[in-house]
Amino acid sequence: MDPVPTSSDQQSRPTLRCMPVQQRSAERLARILDACAEVLDEVGYEELTTRVVALRAGVPIGSVYRFFSNKRALADALAHRNLEVYVARVNEGLGAADPLDWRRALDVVIDVYIEMRRDVAGFSHIDFGVPVPAAGIPDPANHLVADRLCDLLAGRLGQEPDAELRRTFLVAVEAADALLQLAFRTDPSGDRAIIAETKELVRAYLARLLD
């Protein structure tokens, strides 16, 4: 069984060969990630290449390899950026929710994911993790999402982010992820009935601990 993360401090970060220091370098990195997302929507992960991304970004191939050792490292960085954007949008949505209870928080968490799945380039191919984990390494994506959501929501909901709550969030995220993948396989824009059933299922599961 995969270990359940105990703190957001343990989350993996994308490994860049070179961290951007100057604004120009940061902008080039952002342009490369934007190009990666666009190419993913066109050809998928299997056909993604660093050379095509460099051409789309309008940078020399050496600029891509300055930051990334291969296409997986590039995709990992895009997934990490997606997670940061997701958490920021969820945080914003939670701040706008009044009053905020855990059911309303759950709506925000799922609705933001659906919006990003519909609107963010490349997100349907790589949301928070590369489709195929590296050999021998469990896919950490849902662990990272669950841990970030637990850290974000625990205090707001008057809960202690202990091992039980983190495990509960992980199971909820795994269940929601599987059902939302089904919703988008059924309808490219997300089957509304399946999305509604997903919310009902996760509410019923979380109620035993959060009510």
JSON list of N, CA and C in Angstrom, two decimals, residues 23-79:
[
{"chain": "A", "resi": 23, "resn": "GLN", "atom": "N", "xyz": [13.82, 37.66, -15.01]},
{"chain": "A", "resi": 23, "resn": "GLN", "atom": "CA", "xyz": [12.45, 37.66, -15.53]},
{"chain": "A", "resi": 23, "resn": "GLN", "atom": "C", "xyz": [12.40, 37.08, -16.95]},
{"chain": "A", "resi": 24, "resn": "ARG", "atom": "N", "xyz": [13.40, 37.41, -17.74]},
{"chain": "A", "resi": 24, "resn": "ARG", "atom": "CA", "xyz": [13.42, 36.91, -19.12]},
{"chain": "A", "resi": 24, "resn": "ARG", "atom": "C", "xyz": [13.46, 35.38, -19.15]},
{"chain": "A", "resi": 25, "resn": "SER", "atom": "N", "xyz": [14.26, 34.80, -18.25]},
{"chain": "A", "resi": 25, "resn": "SER", "atom": "CA", "xyz": [14.36, 33.35, -18.18]},
{"chain": "A", "resi": 25, "resn": "SER", "atom": "C", "xyz": [13.05, 32.74, -17.69]},
{"chain": "A", "resi": 26, "resn": "ALA", "atom": "N", "xyz": [12.41, 33.37, -16.71]},
{"chain": "A", "resi": 26, "resn": "ALA", "atom": "CA", "xyz": [11.13, 32.88, -16.20]},
{"chain": "A", "resi": 26, "resn": "ALA", "atom": "C", "xyz": [10.06, 32.94, -17.28]},
{"chain": "A", "resi": 27, "resn": "GLU", "atom": "N", "xyz": [10.07, 34.00, -18.07]},
{"chain": "A", "resi": 27, "resn": "GLU", "atom": "CA", "xyz": [9.09, 34.13, -19.15]},
{"chain": "A", "resi": 27, "resn": "GLU", "atom": "C", "xyz": [9.32, 33.06, -20.21]},
{"chain": "A", "resi": 28, "resn": "ARG", "atom": "N", "xyz": [10.59, 32.74, -20.48]},
{"chain": "A", "resi": 28, "resn": "ARG", "atom": "CA", "xyz": [10.88, 31.70, -21.46]},
{"chain": "A", "resi": 28, "resn": "ARG", "atom": "C", "xyz": [10.40, 30.34, -20.95]},
{"chain": "A", "resi": 29, "resn": "LEU", "atom": "N", "xyz": [10.61, 30.08, -19.67]},
{"chain": "A", "resi": 29, "resn": "LEU", "atom": "CA", "xyz": [10.12, 28.83, -19.09]},
{"chain": "A", "resi": 29, "resn": "LEU", "atom": "C", "xyz": [8.60, 28.75, -19.20]},
{"chain": "A", "resi": 30, "resn": "ALA", "atom": "N", "xyz": [7.92, 29.83, -18.88]},
{"chain": "A", "resi": 30, "resn": "ALA", "atom": "CA", "xyz": [6.45, 29.84, -18.98]},
{"chain": "A", "resi": 30, "resn": "ALA", "atom": "C", "xyz": [6.01, 29.60, -20.41]},
{"chain": "A", "resi": 31, "resn": "ARG", "atom": "N", "xyz": [6.72, 30.18, -21.38]},
{"chain": "A", "resi": 31, "resn": "ARG", "atom": "CA", "xyz": [6.36, 30.00, -22.78]},
{"chain": "A", "resi": 31, "resn": "ARG", "atom": "C", "xyz": [6.55, 28.53, -23.20]},
{"chain": "A", "resi": 32, "resn": "ILE", "atom": "N", "xyz": [7.59, 27.89, -22.69]},
{"chain": "A", "resi": 32, "resn": "ILE", "atom": "CA", "xyz": [7.81, 26.48, -23.00]},
{"chain": "A", "resi": 32, "resn": "ILE", "atom": "C", "xyz": [6.69, 25.63, -22.43]},
{"chain": "A", "resi": 33, "resn": "LEU", "atom": "N", "xyz": [6.27, 25.91, -21.20]},
{"chain": "A", "resi": 33, "resn": "LEU", "atom": "CA", "xyz": [5.18, 25.14, -20.58]},
{"chain": "A", "resi": 33, "resn": "LEU", "atom": "C", "xyz": [3.86, 25.39, -21.32]},
{"chain": "A", "resi": 34, "resn": "ASP", "atom": "N", "xyz": [3.62, 26.63, -21.72]},
{"chain": "A", "resi": 34, "resn": "ASP", "atom": "CA", "xyz": [2.41, 26.93, -22.50]},
{"chain": "A", "resi": 34, "resn": "ASP", "atom": "C", "xyz": [2.40, 26.14, -23.81]},
{"chain": "A", "resi": 35, "resn": "ALA", "atom": "N", "xyz": [3.56, 26.09, -24.47]},
{"chain": "A", "resi": 35, "resn": "ALA", "atom": "CA", "xyz": [3.67, 25.35, -25.73]},
{"chain": "A", "resi": 35, "resn": "ALA", "atom": "C", "xyz": [3.45, 23.87, -25.49]},
{"chain": "A", "resi": 36, "resn": "CYS", "atom": "N", "xyz": [3.99, 23.35, -24.42]},
{"chain": "A", "resi": 36, "resn": "CYS", "atom": "CA", "xyz": [3.80, 21.94, -24.08]},
{"chain": "A", "resi": 36, "resn": "CYS", "atom": "C", "xyz": [2.31, 21.62, -23.93]},
{"chain": "A", "resi": 37, "resn": "ALA", "atom": "N", "xyz": [1.57, 22.49, -23.25]},
{"chain": "A", "resi": 37, "resn": "ALA", "atom": "CA", "xyz": [0.14, 22.28, -23.05]},
{"chain": "A", "resi": 37, "resn": "ALA", "atom": "C", "xyz": [-0.60, 22.29, -24.39]},
{"chain": "A", "resi": 38, "resn": "GLU", "atom": "N", "xyz": [-0.25, 23.20, -25.26]},
{"chain": "A", "resi": 38, "resn": "GLU", "atom": "CA", "xyz": [-0.91, 23.29, -26.57]},
{"chain": "A", "resi": 38, "resn": "GLU", "atom": "C", "xyz": [-0.65, 22.03, -27.40]},
{"chain": "A", "resi": 39, "resn": "VAL", "atom": "N", "xyz": [0.61, 21.58, -27.41]},
{"chain": "A", "resi": 39, "resn": "VAL", "atom": "CA", "xyz": [0.96, 20.40, -28.20]},
{"chain": "A", "resi": 39, "resn": "VAL", "atom": "C", "xyz": [0.27, 19.16, -27.64]},
{"chain": "A", "resi": 40, "resn": "LEU", "atom": "N", "xyz": [0.16, 19.07, -26.33]},
{"chain": "A", "resi": 40, "resn": "LEU", "atom": "CA", "xyz": [-0.55, 17.94, -25.73]},
{"chain": "A", "resi": 40, "resn": "LEU", "atom": "C", "xyz": [-1.98, 17.83, -26.25]},
{"chain": "A", "resi": 41, "resn": "ASP", "atom": "N", "xyz": [-2.67, 18.96, -26.35]},
{"chain": "A", "resi": 41, "resn": "ASP", "atom": "CA", "xyz": [-4.04, 18.95, -26.85]},
{"chain": "A", "resi": 41, "resn": "ASP", "atom": "C", "xyz": [-4.10, 18.47, -28.30]},
{"chain": "A", "resi": 42, "resn": "GLU", "atom": "N", "xyz": [-3.03, 18.66, -29.03]},
{"chain": "A", "resi": 42, "resn": "GLU", "atom": "CA", "xyz": [-3.03, 18.30, -30.45]},
{"chain": "A", "resi": 42, "resn": "GLU", "atom": "C", "xyz": [-2.61, 16.86, -30.70]},
{"chain": "A", "resi": 43, "resn": "VAL", "atom": "N", "xyz": [-1.62, 16.37, -29.94]},
{"chain": "A", "resi": 43, "resn": "VAL", "atom": "CA", "xyz": [-1.06, 15.05, -30.27]},
{"chain": "A", "resi": 43, "resn": "VAL", "atom": "C", "xyz": [-1.07, 14.07, -29.10]},
{"chain": "A", "resi": 44, "resn": "GLY", "atom": "N", "xyz": [-1.35, 14.52, -27.87]},
{"chain": "A", "resi": 44, "resn": "GLY", "atom": "CA", "xyz": [-1.30, 13.63, -26.72]},
{"chain": "A", "resi": 44, "resn": "GLY", "atom": "C", "xyz": [0.10, 13.43, -26.19]},
{"chain": "A", "resi": 45, "resn": "TYR", "atom": "N", "xyz": [0.19, 12.76, -25.05]},
{"chain": "A", "resi": 45, "resn": "TYR", "atom": "CA", "xyz": [1.49, 12.62, -24.38]},
{"chain": "A", "resi": 45, "resn": "TYR", "atom": "C", "xyz": [2.45, 11.71, -25.15]},
{"chain": "A", "resi": 46, "resn": "GLU", "atom": "N", "xyz": [1.94, 10.62, -25.71]},
{"chain": "A", "resi": 46, "resn": "GLU", "atom": "CA", "xyz": [2.83, 9.66, -26.38]},
{"chain": "A", "resi": 46, "resn": "GLU", "atom": "C", "xyz": [3.58, 10.29, -27.54]},
{"chain": "A", "resi": 47, "resn": "GLU", "atom": "N", "xyz": [2.92, 11.21, -28.26]},
{"chain": "A", "resi": 47, "resn": "GLU", "atom": "CA", "xyz": [3.54, 11.84, -29.43]},
{"chain": "A", "resi": 47, "resn": "GLU", "atom": "C", "xyz": [4.22, 13.16, -29.09]},
{"chain": "A", "resi": 48, "resn": "LEU", "atom": "N", "xyz": [4.18, 13.56, -27.84]},
{"chain": "A", "resi": 48, "resn": "LEU", "atom": "CA", "xyz": [4.83, 14.80, -27.42]},
{"chain": "A", "resi": 48, "resn": "LEU", "atom": "C", "xyz": [6.35, 14.65, -27.53]},
{"chain": "A", "resi": 49, "resn": "THR", "atom": "N", "xyz": [7.01, 15.66, -28.10]},
{"chain": "A", "resi": 49, "resn": "THR", "atom": "CA", "xyz": [8.47, 15.67, -28.16]},
{"chain": "A", "resi": 49, "resn": "THR", "atom": "C", "xyz": [8.98, 17.05, -27.76]},
{"chain": "A", "resi": 50, "resn": "THR", "atom": "N", "xyz": [10.17, 17.07, -27.21]},
{"chain": "A", "resi": 50, "resn": "THR", "atom": "CA", "xyz": [10.77, 18.35, -26.82]},
{"chain": "A", "resi": 50, "resn": "THR", "atom": "C", "xyz": [11.04, 19.22, -28.04]},
{"chain": "A", "resi": 51, "resn": "ARG", "atom": "N", "xyz": [11.33, 18.60, -29.16]},
{"chain": "A", "resi": 51, "resn": "ARG", "atom": "CA", "xyz": [11.62, 19.38, -30.37]},
{"chain": "A", "resi": 51, "resn": "ARG", "atom": "C", "xyz": [10.37, 20.13, -30.85]},
{"chain": "A", "resi": 52, "resn": "VAL", "atom": "N", "xyz": [9.23, 19.44, -30.87]},
{"chain": "A", "resi": 52, "resn": "VAL", "atom": "CA", "xyz": [7.99, 20.09, -31.29]},
{"chain": "A", "resi": 52, "resn": "VAL", "atom": "C", "xyz": [7.63, 21.22, -30.31]},
{"chain": "A", "resi": 53, "resn": "VAL", "atom": "N", "xyz": [7.83, 20.98, -29.02]},
{"chain": "A", "resi": 53, "resn": "VAL", "atom": "CA", "xyz": [7.55, 22.02, -28.03]},
{"chain": "A", "resi": 53, "resn": "VAL", "atom": "C", "xyz": [8.44, 23.23, -28.25]},
{"chain": "A", "resi": 54, "resn": "ALA", "atom": "N", "xyz": [9.71, 23.00, -28.54]},
{"chain": "A", "resi": 54, "resn": "ALA", "atom": "CA", "xyz": [10.63, 24.12, -28.80]},
{"chain": "A", "resi": 54, "resn": "ALA", "atom": "C", "xyz": [10.17, 24.93, -30.01]},
{"chain": "A", "resi": 55, "resn": "LEU", "atom": "N", "xyz": [9.77, 24.24, -31.06]},
{"chain": "A", "resi": 55, "resn": "LEU", "atom": "CA", "xyz": [9.29, 24.93, -32.25]},
{"chain": "A", "resi": 55, "resn": "LEU", "atom": "C", "xyz": [8.05, 25.76, -31.94]},
{"chain": "A", "resi": 56, "resn": "ARG", "atom": "N", "xyz": [7.11, 25.18, -31.19]},
{"chain": "A", "resi": 56, "resn": "ARG", "atom": "CA", "xyz": [5.88, 25.89, -30.84]},
{"chain": "A", "resi": 56, "resn": "ARG", "atom": "C", "xyz": [6.18, 27.10, -29.96]},
{"chain": "A", "resi": 57, "resn": "ALA", "atom": "N", "xyz": [7.13, 26.95, -29.05]},
{"chain": "A", "resi": 57, "resn": "ALA", "atom": "CA", "xyz": [7.47, 28.05, -28.15]},
{"chain": "A", "resi": 57, "resn": "ALA", "atom": "C", "xyz": [8.34, 29.11, -28.81]},
{"chain": "A", "resi": 58, "resn": "GLY", "atom": "N", "xyz": [8.90, 28.78, -29.97]},
{"chain": "A", "resi": 58, "resn": "GLY", "atom": "CA", "xyz": [9.77, 29.74, -30.65]},
{"chain": "A", "resi": 58, "resn": "GLY", "atom": "C", "xyz": [11.11, 29.92, -29.97]},
{"chain": "A", "resi": 59, "resn": "VAL", "atom": "N", "xyz": [11.62, 28.81, -29.41]},
{"chain": "A", "resi": 59, "resn": "VAL", "atom": "CA", "xyz": [12.92, 28.87, -28.72]},
{"chain": "A", "resi": 59, "resn": "VAL", "atom": "C", "xyz": [13.81, 27.77, -29.27]},
{"chain": "A", "resi": 60, "resn": "PRO", "atom": "N", "xyz": [15.12, 27.90, -29.15]},
{"chain": "A", "resi": 60, "resn": "PRO", "atom": "CA", "xyz": [16.02, 26.83, -29.57]},
{"chain": "A", "resi": 60, "resn": "PRO", "atom": "C", "xyz": [15.80, 25.59, -28.71]},
{"chain": "A", "resi": 61, "resn": "ILE", "atom": "N", "xyz": [16.03, 24.40, -29.28]},
{"chain": "A", "resi": 61, "resn": "ILE", "atom": "CA", "xyz": [15.86, 23.17, -28.52]},
{"chain": "A", "resi": 61, "resn": "ILE", "atom": "C", "xyz": [16.73, 23.18, -27.29]},
{"chain": "A", "resi": 62, "resn": "GLY", "atom": "N", "xyz": [17.87, 23.85, -27.36]},
{"chain": "A", "resi": 62, "resn": "GLY", "atom": "CA", "xyz": [18.76, 23.94, -26.21]},
{"chain": "A", "resi": 62, "resn": "GLY", "atom": "C", "xyz": [18.13, 24.65, -25.03]},
{"chain": "A", "resi": 63, "resn": "SER", "atom": "N", "xyz": [17.20, 25.56, -25.32]},
{"chain": "A", "resi": 63, "resn": "SER", "atom": "CA", "xyz": [16.51, 26.26, -24.24]},
{"chain": "A", "resi": 63, "resn": "SER", "atom": "C", "xyz": [15.61, 25.32, -23.45]},
{"chain": "A", "resi": 64, "resn": "VAL", "atom": "N", "xyz": [15.00, 24.36, -24.17]},
{"chain": "A", "resi": 64, "resn": "VAL", "atom": "CA", "xyz": [14.18, 23.36, -23.49]},
{"chain": "A", "resi": 64, "resn": "VAL", "atom": "C", "xyz": [15.06, 22.48, -22.62]},
{"chain": "A", "resi": 65, "resn": "TYR", "atom": "N", "xyz": [16.20, 22.01, -23.18]},
{"chain": "A", "resi": 65, "resn": "TYR", "atom": "CA", "xyz": [17.08, 21.13, -22.42]},
{"chain": "A", "resi": 65, "resn": "TYR", "atom": "C", "xyz": [17.83, 21.87, -21.31]},
{"chain": "A", "resi": 66, "resn": "ARG", "atom": "N", "xyz": [17.85, 23.17, -21.38]},
{"chain": "A", "resi": 66, "resn": "ARG", "atom": "CA", "xyz": [18.44, 23.93, -20.28]},
{"chain": "A", "resi": 66, "resn": "ARG", "atom": "C", "xyz": [17.63, 23.72, -19.00]},
{"chain": "A", "resi": 67, "resn": "PHE", "atom": "N", "xyz": [16.30, 23.58, -19.17]},
{"chain": "A", "resi": 67, "resn": "PHE", "atom": "CA", "xyz": [15.42, 23.40, -18.02]},
{"chain": "A", "resi": 67, "resn": "PHE", "atom": "C", "xyz": [15.07, 21.93, -17.76]},
{"chain": "A", "resi": 68, "resn": "PHE", "atom": "N", "xyz": [14.93, 21.13, -18.83]},
{"chain": "A", "resi": 68, "resn": "PHE", "atom": "CA", "xyz": [14.37, 19.79, -18.70]},
{"chain": "A", "resi": 68, "resn": "PHE", "atom": "C", "xyz": [15.26, 18.75, -19.36]},
{"chain": "A", "resi": 69, "resn": "SER", "atom": "N", "xyz": [15.43, 17.62, -18.69]},
{"chain": "A", "resi": 69, "resn": "SER", "atom": "CA", "xyz": [16.28, 16.56, -19.24]},
{"chain": "A", "resi": 69, "resn": "SER", "atom": "C", "xyz": [15.58, 15.77, -20.34]},
{"chain": "A", "resi": 70, "resn": "ASN", "atom": "N", "xyz": [14.23, 15.71, -20.28]},
{"chain": "A", "resi": 70, "resn": "ASN", "atom": "CA", "xyz": [13.47, 14.94, -21.26]},
{"chain": "A", "resi": 70, "resn": "ASN", "atom": "C", "xyz": [12.01, 15.39, -21.22]},
{"chain": "A", "resi": 71, "resn": "LYS", "atom": "N", "xyz": [11.18, 14.75, -22.03]},
{"chain": "A", "resi": 71, "resn": "LYS", "atom": "CA", "xyz": [9.78, 15.19, -22.12]},
{"chain": "A", "resi": 71, "resn": "LYS", "atom": "C", "xyz": [9.02, 14.88, -20.84]},
{"chain": "A", "resi": 72, "resn": "ARG", "atom": "N", "xyz": [9.43, 13.83, -20.12]},
{"chain": "A", "resi": 72, "resn": "ARG", "atom": "CA", "xyz": [8.73, 13.53, -18.86]},
{"chain": "A", "resi": 72, "resn": "ARG", "atom": "C", "xyz": [8.96, 14.64, -17.84]},
{"chain": "A", "resi": 73, "resn": "ALA", "atom": "N", "xyz": [10.19, 15.12, -17.75]},
{"chain": "A", "resi": 73, "resn": "ALA", "atom": "CA", "xyz": [10.48, 16.21, -16.82]},
{"chain": "A", "resi": 73, "resn": "ALA", "atom": "C", "xyz": [9.69, 17.46, -17.20]},
{"chain": "A", "resi": 74, "resn": "LEU", "atom": "N", "xyz": [9.55, 17.70, -18.50]},
{"chain": "A", "resi": 74, "resn": "LEU", "atom": "CA", "xyz": [8.76, 18.82, -18.99]},
{"chain": "A", "resi": 74, "resn": "LEU", "atom": "C", "xyz": [7.29, 18.65, -18.59]},
{"chain": "A", "resi": 75, "resn": "ALA", "atom": "N", "xyz": [6.76, 17.45, -18.79]},
{"chain": "A", "resi": 75, "resn": "ALA", "atom": "CA", "xyz": [5.36, 17.19, -18.44]},
{"chain": "A", "resi": 75, "resn": "ALA", "atom": "C", "xyz": [5.15, 17.26, -16.93]},
{"chain": "A", "resi": 76, "resn": "ASP", "atom": "N", "xyz": [6.12, 16.79, -16.16]},
{"chain": "A", "resi": 76, "resn": "ASP", "atom": "CA", "xyz": [6.02, 16.89, -14.69]},
{"chain": "A", "resi": 76, "resn": "ASP", "atom": "C", "xyz": [5.91, 18.35, -14.26]},
{"chain": "A", "resi": 77, "resn": "ALA", "atom": "N", "xyz": [6.69, 19.22, -14.89]},
{"chain": "A", "resi": 77, "resn": "ALA", "atom": "CA", "xyz": [6.65, 20.64, -14.53]},
{"chain": "A", "resi": 77, "resn": "ALA", "atom": "C", "xyz": [5.30, 21.25, -14.89]},
{"chain": "A", "resi": 78, "resn": "LEU", "atom": "N", "xyz": [4.73, 20.84, -16.02]},
{"chain": "A", "resi": 78, "resn": "LEU", "atom": "CA", "xyz": [3.41, 21.33, -16.39]},
{"chain": "A", "resi": 78, "resn": "LEU", "atom": "C", "xyz": [2.36, 20.85, -15.39]},
{"chain": "A", "resi": 79, "resn": "ALA", "atom": "N", "xyz": [2.45, 19.59, -14.97]},
{"chain": "A", "resi": 79, "resn": "ALA", "atom": "CA", "xyz": [1.51, 19.05, -13.98]},
{"chain": "A", "resi": 79, "resn": "ALA", "atom": "C", "xyz": [1.62, 19.82, -12.67]}
]
